[in-house]
Amino acid sequence: MAVMDNKKADATQESLHRIFTVPEAPESTLGQIEKEISENLNVFLQTHIAAREKPLVEIEKDFQSADIPEAPSFVSEHTHFLLNKLVAQSVNTSAPTFIGHMTSALPYFLMPLSKIMIALNQNLVKIETSKAFTPLERQVLGMLHNLIYHQPESFYQQWMHSANHSLGAFCSGGTIANITALWVARNNALKPQGDFKGVAQEGLFKAIKHYGYDDLAVLVSERGHYSLKKAADVLGIGRNCLVPIETDGNNRVKVAAMREKLETLKQQNIKVFAIVGVAGTTETGSIDPLNELADLAQEYGCHFHVDAAWGGATLMSNKYRPLLAGAERADSVTIDAHKQLYIPMGAGMVIFKDPTLMTAIEHHAEYILRKGSKDLGSHTLEGSRSGMAMLLYASLNIISRPGYEMLINNSIEKARYFAGRINAHPDFELVTEPELCLLTYRYVPARTQYALQFATNTERDILLDDLNDLTKFIQKRQRESGKSFVSRTRLTPEKWGRKLTTVLRVVLANPLTTEDILNHVLEEQETIARQSLISYPKISQLTESILNRTAVKQ
Ligand SMILES: *Cc1c(COP(=O)(O)O)cnc(C)c1O
């Protein structure tokens, strides 16, 4: 090209027209990228994502200008920039050594299918812009409903494609799903009655006055996801009215404490319109006793929502499905397809047991979403939405339920294997057992583990502080060295007097993660820990002084 040294194209009608109509040539930069990706995605990611981390302040320098360019770039030039500055400094979430988050590898067939989805650019808000995508999405919602609630086929024949009804909503993620569930719960609790036209029409202030409540509340375990706080905020009840309930030694909500809170709030004339059970907490993967929560919800007349954004996929496994027993009694369930159903980011769902529940948030407009139309937009918080359901539909067909079962079972069993390794290692301590494929642990030298049993409260607190710093250091150093990644969080184990304890957190959802990799991860952490213990002298000093004292006493 003659203008190569100029590096800028011209903004002409012709070049604009070309952008919309002419594909990039196979030998162009974009063409090359497509070829590399389709030949071997993993090699592509390994080649283009830099192994060593650049500090964020450095990266920010490449994204400084707030000017929208006055001259267009050539596609190839710009693609080079993206490869060097963006892709190179992104995170290889599909690496089998990346075991710290809920985002993992994707099945390969989803790449070309995503391209079809983007090429078609359907808008699921209404049939006029989505046609067959609407029945497809309704079927996907029906399949997930069936996975949770197992209704007879006649139920799905009656409701799945019924105008004016919805078995749920497909949305961008668990956050929107949780907001939608509580929105439905709130509107049903404050529904129209006599002259009062309902909270949706008249607002919270008049609704509370009409019903004569002093306030509203939602109850959830203290390990509930922060999206529920956002929900409480946008629904107008306020974050303080999302009431956290204490958990037991296994990070499951204490049902007795929840009952007590329900009783207290009832005495105070505060209407609890929903209780939320968590089926797979984000930090520890723990599952609340769903059946007992269902009983409570029934007794106190509140909506029962189960947040199974992460753990819901376990229902695919006949072997481990019983872990979520009681989910089928929920009025609504959140499931993220972009977590353990291996769909790209932007795929969440909320499913409602009763097909009429969502009427409480129904919205109609004249030019679209007319009454009696099958438009999905009349029951969704979001407006324009992509055809993402197609990717889940394809995966449900291509992987199938037994395929998903294998993925889920392997993940859970891998987590159990890793927990076994941690338990067997004298210098590591398992903090939470894996109920699903998530576990937390930390490095504590064997002698210190022993000394902690005899420590005074003051000694224990000093040790815990330094162990927290050490855990944080191990996690950061391992991430920076670029070979593997686990995450960290802070818990309040009963064992340590509910003191904030920093732990390493591992999520084993990537099917490519092997036992060998797990052993390497642990070895690397051990090496880092041993090398850095001298920077935390109090750990060994205090350990020895406690052990000397107890030795004298014995
Ligand atoms: C991930 C998660 C959410 C939030 O989902 P997003 O898709 O990130 O919006 C909510 N609840 C739980 C339990 C989760 O694990």
Coordinates of C-alpha atoms and ligand atoms in Angstrom, one line a residue:
M1 CA 0.0 0.0 0.0
A2 CA 1.4 3.4 -1.0
V3 CA 0.2 5.3 2.0
M4 CA 1.9 3.0 4.5
D5 CA 4.2 5.6 5.9
N6 CA 1.3 8.0 6.4
K7 CA -0.3 5.4 8.8
K8 CA -3.7 7.1 8.6
A9 CA -6.5 6.5 6.2
D10 CA -8.9 9.1 4.9
A11 CA -12.5 9.4 6.1
T12 CA -14.2 9.1 2.8
Q13 CA -17.6 7.8 1.8
E14 CA -15.8 5.1 -0.2
S15 CA -13.7 3.8 2.7
L16 CA -16.7 3.9 5.0
H17 CA -18.7 1.9 2.5
R18 CA -15.9 -0.6 2.3
I19 CA -15.8 -1.1 6.1
F20 CA -19.4 -2.2 6.0
T21 CA -19.2 -4.4 3.0
V22 CA -15.7 -5.8 2.2
P23 CA -14.2 -8.4 4.5
E24 CA -10.6 -8.3 5.4
A25 CA -8.3 -10.2 3.1
P26 CA -7.0 -13.6 4.3
E27 CA -3.4 -12.3 4.4
S28 CA -4.3 -9.1 6.3
T29 CA -3.6 -8.8 10.0
L30 CA -7.2 -9.6 10.9
G31 CA -7.3 -12.5 8.5
Q32 CA -4.1 -13.9 10.1
I33 CA -5.6 -13.5 13.6
E34 CA -8.7 -15.4 12.5
K35 CA -6.6 -18.1 11.1
E36 CA -4.5 -18.4 14.2
I37 CA -7.5 -18.5 16.5
S38 CA -9.3 -21.1 14.4
E39 CA -6.2 -23.3 14.2
N40 CA -5.4 -23.3 17.8
L41 CA -6.9 -20.9 20.3
N42 CA -4.6 -21.9 23.2
V43 CA -1.4 -21.3 21.1
F44 CA -2.9 -17.9 20.0
L45 CA -3.5 -16.9 23.6
Q46 CA -0.1 -18.1 24.7
T47 CA 1.6 -16.3 21.8
H48 CA -0.1 -13.0 22.2
I49 CA -0.6 -12.6 25.9
A50 CA 2.6 -11.5 27.6
A51 CA 4.0 -13.9 30.2
R52 CA 5.2 -11.2 32.5
E53 CA 2.9 -8.7 34.1
K54 CA 3.3 -5.0 33.4
P55 CA 2.3 -2.7 36.2
L56 CA -1.1 -1.1 35.7
V57 CA 0.4 2.4 35.8
E58 CA 2.5 1.5 32.8
I59 CA -0.4 0.1 30.9
E60 CA -2.4 3.2 31.6
K61 CA 0.1 5.2 29.6
D62 CA -1.1 3.4 26.5
F63 CA -4.7 4.6 27.2
Q64 CA -4.1 8.2 28.0
S65 CA -5.7 10.4 25.3
A66 CA -9.3 11.5 25.7
D67 CA -9.5 12.7 22.1
I68 CA -11.7 10.8 19.6
P69 CA -9.4 10.5 16.6
E70 CA -9.9 13.1 13.8
A71 CA -8.4 10.7 11.2
P72 CA -9.3 7.0 10.7
S73 CA -6.7 4.3 11.3
F74 CA -6.2 1.4 8.9
V75 CA -7.7 -1.8 10.2
S76 CA -4.3 -3.6 10.2
E77 CA -2.5 -0.8 11.9
H78 CA -5.1 -0.6 14.6
T79 CA -5.2 -4.3 15.0
H80 CA -1.5 -4.3 15.7
F81 CA -2.0 -1.8 18.4
L82 CA -4.7 -3.9 20.0
L83 CA -2.5 -7.0 19.8
N84 CA 0.5 -5.3 21.4
K85 CA -1.1 -3.1 24.0
L86 CA -4.4 -4.7 24.8
V87 CA -4.3 -8.5 24.1
A88 CA -0.7 -8.7 25.3
Q89 CA -1.7 -7.2 28.6
S90 CA -4.9 -9.1 29.1
V91 CA -5.5 -12.1 31.3
N92 CA -5.4 -15.7 30.0
T93 CA -8.5 -16.8 31.8
S94 CA -8.6 -20.1 29.9
A95 CA -5.1 -21.1 31.1
P96 CA -5.3 -24.4 33.1
T97 CA -3.1 -22.7 35.7
F98 CA -5.6 -19.9 36.2
I99 CA -7.6 -21.4 39.0
G100 CA -8.5 -18.3 41.1
H101 CA -11.8 -17.2 39.5
M102 CA -15.1 -18.4 38.2
T103 CA -14.2 -17.4 34.6
S104 CA -12.5 -20.3 32.8
A105 CA -12.0 -22.0 29.5
L106 CA -14.7 -22.1 26.8
P107 CA -15.5 -24.9 24.4
Y108 CA -14.0 -24.2 21.0
F109 CA -17.2 -24.4 19.0
L110 CA -18.4 -21.2 20.7
M111 CA -16.0 -19.0 18.8
P112 CA -17.4 -19.4 15.3
L113 CA -20.9 -19.6 16.7
S114 CA -20.3 -16.3 18.5
K115 CA -19.3 -14.8 15.2
I116 CA -22.7 -15.9 13.7
M117 CA -24.5 -14.4 16.7
I118 CA -22.7 -11.1 16.2
A119 CA -23.1 -11.2 12.5
L120 CA -26.9 -11.7 12.8
N121 CA -27.1 -8.9 15.5
Q122 CA -30.6 -9.9 16.6
N123 CA -32.3 -7.9 19.3
L124 CA -34.3 -10.1 21.7
V125 CA -36.3 -7.2 23.1
K126 CA -39.0 -8.0 20.5
I127 CA -39.9 -10.5 17.8
E128 CA -39.6 -7.9 15.0
T129 CA -35.9 -7.9 15.5
S130 CA -35.3 -11.5 16.5
K131 CA -38.0 -13.9 15.1
A132 CA -36.8 -17.5 15.7
F133 CA -34.4 -16.3 18.4
T134 CA -37.4 -15.5 20.6
P135 CA -38.8 -19.1 20.7
L136 CA -35.3 -20.4 21.1
E137 CA -34.7 -18.2 24.2
R138 CA -38.1 -19.3 25.6
Q139 CA -37.1 -22.9 25.0
V140 CA -33.8 -22.4 26.8
L141 CA -35.7 -20.8 29.8
G142 CA -38.0 -23.8 29.7
M143 CA -35.1 -26.3 29.7
L144 CA -33.5 -24.5 32.7
H145 CA -37.0 -24.5 34.4
N146 CA -37.2 -28.2 33.8
L147 CA -33.7 -28.7 35.2
I148 CA -34.7 -27.0 38.5
Y149 CA -38.4 -27.8 38.8
H150 CA -39.0 -31.0 36.7
Q151 CA -42.6 -30.1 35.7
P152 CA -44.5 -32.5 33.4
E153 CA -44.3 -32.0 29.7
S154 CA -47.8 -30.5 29.6
F155 CA -46.6 -27.7 31.8
Y156 CA -44.0 -26.7 29.3
Q157 CA -46.4 -27.1 26.4
Q158 CA -48.8 -24.7 28.1
W159 CA -46.4 -22.0 29.4
M160 CA -43.1 -22.0 27.5
H161 CA -44.4 -20.1 24.5
S162 CA -47.4 -18.4 26.0
A163 CA -47.8 -14.7 25.3
N164 CA -48.3 -12.8 28.6
H165 CA -46.2 -15.4 30.5
S166 CA -42.5 -15.9 31.1
L167 CA -40.7 -18.8 32.8
G168 CA -37.9 -16.4 33.5
A169 CA -35.5 -13.9 32.0
F170 CA -32.3 -14.2 30.2
C171 CA -30.0 -11.4 31.1
S172 CA -26.4 -10.2 31.3
G173 CA -25.5 -11.9 34.5
G174 CA -26.3 -12.9 38.1
T175 CA -26.6 -9.3 39.2
I176 CA -29.4 -8.5 36.9
A177 CA -31.0 -11.9 37.6
N178 CA -31.0 -11.2 41.4
I179 CA -32.3 -7.7 40.9
T180 CA -35.1 -9.1 38.7
A181 CA -36.0 -11.8 41.3
L182 CA -36.3 -9.3 44.1
W183 CA -38.1 -6.8 41.9
V184 CA -40.8 -9.5 41.2
A185 CA -40.9 -10.4 44.9
R186 CA -41.3 -6.7 46.0
N187 CA -44.0 -6.0 43.4
N188 CA -45.9 -9.1 44.4
A189 CA -45.7 -8.3 48.1
L190 CA -47.0 -4.7 47.4
K191 CA -49.4 -5.6 44.6
P192 CA -52.6 -3.6 43.7
Q193 CA -55.4 -3.8 46.2
G194 CA -58.6 -1.9 46.2
D195 CA -57.9 1.7 45.2
F196 CA -54.2 1.2 45.5
K197 CA -52.7 0.5 42.1
G198 CA -49.6 -1.4 43.3
V199 CA -46.0 -0.4 44.0
A200 CA -45.0 -0.5 40.3
Q201 CA -47.5 2.2 39.6
E202 CA -47.5 4.3 42.8
G203 CA -44.1 3.8 44.3
L204 CA -42.7 2.6 47.6
F205 CA -43.8 5.5 49.7
K206 CA -47.5 5.0 48.9
A207 CA -47.2 1.3 49.0
I208 CA -45.9 1.2 52.5
K209 CA -48.6 3.6 53.6
H210 CA -51.3 1.6 52.0
Y211 CA -50.1 -1.7 53.5
G212 CA -49.4 -0.1 56.9
Y213 CA -45.8 -1.5 57.2
D214 CA -43.1 0.4 59.0
D215 CA -40.4 -0.9 56.7
L216 CA -39.4 -3.7 54.3
A217 CA -36.5 -6.1 54.5
V218 CA -34.8 -9.0 52.7
L219 CA -32.8 -11.7 54.6
V220 CA -29.7 -13.4 53.4
S221 CA -26.6 -15.1 54.8
E222 CA -23.7 -12.8 55.7
R223 CA -21.9 -14.6 52.8
G224 CA -24.6 -13.4 50.3
H225 CA -23.3 -11.8 47.1
Y226 CA -22.9 -8.0 47.0
S227 CA -25.3 -7.8 44.0
L228 CA -28.1 -8.3 46.5
K229 CA -27.1 -5.0 48.2
K230 CA -27.3 -3.3 44.8
A231 CA -30.7 -4.8 44.4
A232 CA -31.9 -3.5 47.8
D233 CA -30.6 -0.1 46.8
V234 CA -32.2 0.1 43.3
L235 CA -35.5 -1.3 44.6
G236 CA -35.7 1.5 47.1
I237 CA -35.6 -0.4 50.3
G238 CA -32.0 0.6 51.0
R239 CA -28.9 -1.5 51.6
N240 CA -29.4 -1.6 55.4
C241 CA -32.7 -3.4 54.8
L242 CA -30.8 -6.3 53.2
V243 CA -30.3 -8.0 56.6
P244 CA -27.2 -10.3 56.9
I245 CA -27.7 -13.5 59.0
E246 CA -24.9 -15.2 60.8
T247 CA -23.4 -18.4 59.3
D248 CA -22.2 -21.6 61.0
G249 CA -18.7 -23.1 60.9
N250 CA -19.3 -24.3 57.4
N251 CA -20.4 -20.9 56.1
R252 CA -24.0 -21.9 55.8
V253 CA -26.7 -19.6 57.1
K254 CA -27.9 -20.4 60.6
V255 CA -31.6 -21.2 60.1
A256 CA -32.4 -20.6 63.8
A257 CA -30.8 -17.1 63.6
M258 CA -32.9 -16.4 60.5
R259 CA -36.1 -17.5 62.2
E260 CA -35.3 -15.3 65.2
K261 CA -34.7 -12.3 62.9
L262 CA -38.0 -13.0 61.0
E263 CA -39.8 -13.0 64.4
T264 CA -38.2 -9.8 65.6
L265 CA -38.9 -8.0 62.4
K266 CA -42.5 -9.2 62.5
Q267 CA -42.9 -7.7 66.0
Q268 CA -41.5 -4.4 64.6
N269 CA -44.1 -4.4 61.8
I270 CA -41.3 -4.7 59.2
K271 CA -42.4 -6.8 56.2
V272 CA -39.8 -9.3 55.0
F273 CA -40.8 -9.8 51.4
A274 CA -38.0 -12.2 50.5
I275 CA -35.5 -14.5 52.0
V276 CA -32.5 -15.6 49.9
G277 CA -30.7 -18.9 50.1
V278 CA -27.2 -19.1 48.6
A279 CA -26.4 -22.3 46.6
G280 CA -22.7 -21.9 46.2
T281 CA -21.3 -18.8 48.0
T282 CA -18.9 -16.8 45.9
E283 CA -16.1 -17.0 48.5
T284 CA -16.4 -20.6 49.8
G285 CA -18.8 -22.4 47.6
S286 CA -21.0 -23.3 50.6
I287 CA -24.7 -24.2 50.1
D288 CA -27.3 -23.0 52.6
P289 CA -29.9 -25.5 53.9
L290 CA -32.4 -24.8 51.2
N291 CA -35.2 -27.1 52.4
E292 CA -35.2 -25.5 55.8
L293 CA -35.2 -22.0 54.3
A294 CA -38.1 -23.0 52.1
D295 CA -40.0 -24.1 55.2
L296 CA -39.3 -20.7 56.8
A297 CA -40.4 -18.8 53.7
Q298 CA -43.6 -20.7 53.6
E299 CA -44.3 -20.1 57.3
Y300 CA -43.7 -16.4 57.1
G301 CA -45.2 -15.9 53.7
C302 CA -42.2 -14.5 51.9
H303 CA -40.8 -15.1 48.4
F304 CA -38.0 -17.7 48.5
H305 CA -35.1 -16.8 46.1
V306 CA -32.1 -19.1 45.6
D307 CA -29.0 -17.4 44.4
A308 CA -27.4 -20.3 42.5
A309 CA -25.5 -18.0 40.1
W310 CA -22.4 -20.1 40.5
G311 CA -23.6 -23.5 41.9
G312 CA -26.7 -23.9 39.9
A313 CA -25.0 -25.8 37.2
T314 CA -24.5 -28.6 39.7
L315 CA -28.2 -29.6 39.0
M316 CA -26.8 -31.1 35.7
S317 CA -25.1 -33.7 37.7
N318 CA -27.3 -36.6 38.9
K319 CA -24.6 -37.5 41.3
Y320 CA -24.2 -34.1 43.0
R321 CA -27.7 -32.6 42.4
P322 CA -28.8 -33.7 45.9
L323 CA -26.4 -31.0 47.3
L324 CA -28.9 -28.5 46.1
A325 CA -32.0 -30.3 47.5
G326 CA -34.7 -27.7 48.2
A327 CA -33.8 -25.5 45.2
E328 CA -36.9 -27.0 43.5
R329 CA -39.0 -25.3 46.3
A330 CA -37.7 -21.8 45.5
D331 CA -40.0 -19.3 43.9
S332 CA -37.1 -18.1 41.8
V333 CA -33.5 -19.3 41.1
T334 CA -30.6 -17.3 39.6
I335 CA -28.2 -19.3 37.4
D336 CA -25.2 -17.8 35.5
A337 CA -24.5 -19.6 32.3
H338 CA -21.1 -17.7 32.1
K339 CA -19.9 -19.6 35.1
Q340 CA -20.2 -23.3 35.3
L341 CA -22.1 -23.7 32.0
Y342 CA -19.0 -22.5 30.1
I343 CA -20.7 -19.7 28.1
P344 CA -18.9 -16.5 27.3
M345 CA -19.5 -13.5 29.7
G346 CA -22.9 -11.9 29.6
A347 CA -25.2 -14.9 30.1
G348 CA -27.3 -14.9 33.3
M349 CA -30.8 -16.2 34.0
V350 CA -33.5 -16.0 36.6
I351 CA -36.1 -18.7 36.5
F352 CA -39.5 -18.5 38.2
K353 CA -41.4 -21.5 39.4
D354 CA -44.8 -20.0 38.7
P355 CA -45.3 -18.7 35.2
T356 CA -47.6 -15.9 36.4
L357 CA -45.2 -14.4 38.9
M358 CA -43.4 -12.2 36.4
T359 CA -46.7 -10.4 35.6
A360 CA -45.8 -8.2 38.5
I361 CA -43.1 -6.5 36.5
E362 CA -44.8 -6.6 33.1
H363 CA -44.3 -3.5 31.0
H364 CA -46.0 -2.6 27.7
A365 CA -45.3 0.1 25.2
E366 CA -47.2 1.0 22.1
Y367 CA -44.7 0.7 19.3
I368 CA -43.2 -2.5 20.7
L369 CA -44.1 -5.0 23.5
R370 CA -47.8 -4.7 22.7
K371 CA -50.1 -6.6 25.0
G372 CA -50.5 -10.2 23.9
S373 CA -47.3 -10.2 21.8
K374 CA -44.6 -12.8 22.7
D375 CA -41.9 -10.1 23.0
L376 CA -39.5 -11.1 25.7
G377 CA -38.8 -7.4 26.4
S378 CA -42.1 -7.1 28.4
H379 CA -40.6 -9.1 31.2
T380 CA -37.0 -8.0 31.3
L381 CA -35.2 -5.3 33.2
E382 CA -32.8 -4.8 30.3
G383 CA -34.0 -3.4 26.9
S384 CA -32.0 -4.4 23.9
R385 CA -30.3 -7.8 24.3
S386 CA -28.1 -10.0 22.1
G387 CA -28.9 -13.5 20.9
M388 CA -26.6 -15.0 23.6
A389 CA -29.2 -17.7 24.4
M390 CA -28.2 -19.3 21.1
L391 CA -24.8 -20.1 22.6
L392 CA -26.3 -21.8 25.6
Y393 CA -28.8 -23.6 23.4
A394 CA -25.9 -24.9 21.3
S395 CA -23.9 -26.0 24.3
L396 CA -26.9 -27.7 25.9
N397 CA -27.3 -29.7 22.6
I398 CA -23.6 -30.3 21.8
I399 CA -22.4 -31.0 25.4
S400 CA -25.8 -32.5 26.6
R401 CA -26.8 -33.1 30.2
P402 CA -24.5 -36.1 30.7
G403 CA -21.6 -34.1 29.3
Y404 CA -22.2 -31.3 31.7
E405 CA -22.5 -33.9 34.5
M406 CA -19.0 -35.1 33.6
L407 CA -17.6 -31.6 33.7
I408 CA -19.3 -30.9 37.1
N409 CA -18.3 -34.2 38.6
N410 CA -14.7 -33.8 37.5
S411 CA -14.5 -30.3 38.9
I412 CA -15.8 -31.4 42.3
E413 CA -13.6 -34.4 42.4
K414 CA -10.6 -32.4 41.5
A415 CA -11.3 -30.0 44.3
R416 CA -11.5 -33.0 46.7
Y417 CA -8.2 -34.3 45.4
F418 CA -6.6 -30.9 46.0
A419 CA -8.2 -30.6 49.5
G420 CA -6.6 -34.0 50.2
R421 CA -3.2 -32.8 49.1
I422 CA -3.5 -29.7 51.4
N423 CA -4.6 -31.8 54.3
A424 CA -1.7 -34.2 53.8
H425 CA 0.8 -31.3 53.7
P426 CA 2.1 -30.5 57.2
D427 CA 2.6 -26.8 56.4
F428 CA -0.8 -26.0 54.7
E429 CA -4.1 -25.7 56.4
L430 CA -7.5 -26.2 54.7
V431 CA -9.8 -23.4 55.8
T432 CA -13.0 -24.5 54.0
E433 CA -13.7 -28.0 52.7
P434 CA -14.9 -28.0 49.1
E435 CA -18.7 -28.6 48.9
L436 CA -18.5 -27.9 45.2
C437 CA -15.3 -27.2 43.2
L438 CA -14.2 -24.2 45.4
L439 CA -11.9 -24.4 48.4
T440 CA -9.9 -22.0 50.6
Y441 CA -6.6 -22.7 52.5
R442 CA -3.5 -21.0 53.7
Y443 CA 0.2 -21.7 54.5
V444 CA 0.9 -22.1 58.2
P445 CA 4.1 -23.8 59.2
A446 CA 3.3 -27.1 61.1
R447 CA 5.0 -25.9 64.3
T448 CA 2.9 -22.7 64.2
Q449 CA -0.3 -24.7 63.6
Y450 CA 0.6 -26.6 66.8
A451 CA 1.6 -23.5 68.7
L452 CA -1.7 -21.8 67.9
Q453 CA -3.6 -24.3 70.0
F454 CA -1.8 -23.0 73.1
A455 CA -1.6 -19.3 72.2
T456 CA -3.2 -16.6 74.4
N457 CA -5.7 -14.4 72.6
T458 CA -3.1 -11.7 72.2
E459 CA -0.5 -14.1 70.8
R460 CA -3.1 -15.6 68.5
D461 CA -4.0 -12.2 67.1
I462 CA -0.4 -11.3 66.5
L463 CA 0.2 -14.6 64.7
L464 CA -3.0 -14.2 62.6
D465 CA -2.0 -10.7 61.5
D466 CA 1.4 -11.9 60.3
L467 CA -0.1 -15.0 58.7
N468 CA -2.6 -12.8 56.9
D469 CA 0.3 -10.7 55.5
L470 CA 2.2 -13.8 54.5
T471 CA -0.8 -15.3 52.7
K472 CA -1.3 -12.0 50.8
F473 CA 2.4 -11.9 49.9
I474 CA 2.3 -15.5 48.6
Q475 CA -0.7 -14.8 46.4
K476 CA 0.7 -11.6 44.9
R477 CA 4.2 -13.1 44.3
Q478 CA 2.7 -16.1 42.6
R479 CA 0.5 -14.0 40.4
E480 CA 3.4 -11.7 39.4
S481 CA 5.7 -14.6 38.5
G482 CA 3.1 -15.3 35.9
K483 CA 3.0 -19.1 36.0
S484 CA -0.2 -19.6 37.9
F485 CA -3.0 -17.7 39.6
V486 CA -5.1 -18.4 42.6
S487 CA -7.2 -15.6 44.2
R488 CA -7.5 -14.6 47.9
T489 CA -10.3 -13.5 50.1
R490 CA -10.9 -12.8 53.8
L491 CA -13.1 -15.0 56.0
T492 CA -14.1 -15.0 59.6
P493 CA -13.7 -18.7 60.7
E494 CA -15.2 -19.6 64.1
K495 CA -12.0 -21.5 64.8
W496 CA -10.1 -18.2 65.0
G497 CA -12.6 -16.3 67.1
R498 CA -14.2 -14.8 63.9
K499 CA -11.1 -12.7 63.3
L500 CA -10.6 -11.7 59.7
T501 CA -8.4 -14.4 58.1
T502 CA -6.8 -14.0 54.7
V503 CA -7.0 -17.2 52.7
L504 CA -6.0 -18.5 49.3
R505 CA -9.1 -19.3 47.1
V506 CA -9.2 -21.8 44.3
V507 CA -12.0 -22.5 41.8
L508 CA -11.4 -25.7 39.9
A509 CA -13.8 -25.3 36.9
N510 CA -11.3 -25.5 34.1
P511 CA -11.5 -29.0 32.6
L512 CA -7.9 -28.6 31.4
T513 CA -6.5 -28.2 34.9
T514 CA -4.7 -31.5 35.9
E515 CA -3.6 -32.9 39.2
D516 CA 0.0 -32.3 38.1
I517 CA -0.8 -28.6 37.7
L518 CA -2.4 -28.5 41.2
N519 CA 0.7 -30.1 42.7
H520 CA 2.9 -27.5 41.0
V521 CA 0.8 -24.7 42.3
L522 CA 1.1 -25.9 45.8
E523 CA 4.9 -26.5 45.5
E524 CA 5.3 -23.0 44.1
Q525 CA 3.4 -21.6 47.1
E526 CA 5.5 -23.6 49.5
T527 CA 8.7 -22.3 47.9
I528 CA 7.5 -18.7 48.0
A529 CA 6.4 -19.1 51.6
R530 CA 9.7 -20.7 52.8
Q531 CA 11.7 -17.9 51.1
S532 CA 9.7 -15.2 52.6
L533 CA 9.2 -16.4 56.1
I534 CA 12.3 -14.4 57.3
S535 CA 10.4 -11.2 56.4
Y536 CA 7.8 -12.2 59.0
P537 CA 10.1 -13.0 62.0
K538 CA 7.3 -12.8 64.5
I539 CA 5.7 -16.0 63.2
S540 CA 8.7 -18.2 64.2
Q541 CA 9.7 -16.2 67.3
L542 CA 6.2 -16.4 68.8
T543 CA 5.8 -20.0 67.7
E544 CA 9.0 -21.0 69.6
S545 CA 8.2 -19.0 72.7
I546 CA 4.7 -20.6 72.9
L547 CA 6.1 -24.0 72.4
N548 CA 8.9 -23.5 75.0
R549 CA 6.4 -22.4 77.5
T550 CA 4.1 -25.4 76.9
A551 CA 7.1 -27.7 76.9
V552 CA 8.1 -26.4 80.4
K553 CA 4.5 -26.8 81.7
Q554 CA 4.2 -30.4 80.5
Ligands
LIG1 C1 -21.2 -14.4 40.4 C2 -22.3 -14.3 41.3 C3 -23.3 -13.3 41.3 C4 -23.2 -12.2 40.3 O1 -23.3 -12.5 39.0 P1 -22.7 -11.6 37.8 O2 -22.8 -12.5 36.7 O3 -21.2 -11.4 38.2 O4 -23.5 -10.4 37.8 C5 -24.3 -13.3 42.2 N1 -24.4 -14.3 43.1 C6 -23.5 -15.3 43.2 C7 -23.6 -16.3 44.3 C8 -22.4 -15.3 42.3 O5 -21.5 -16.3 42.4

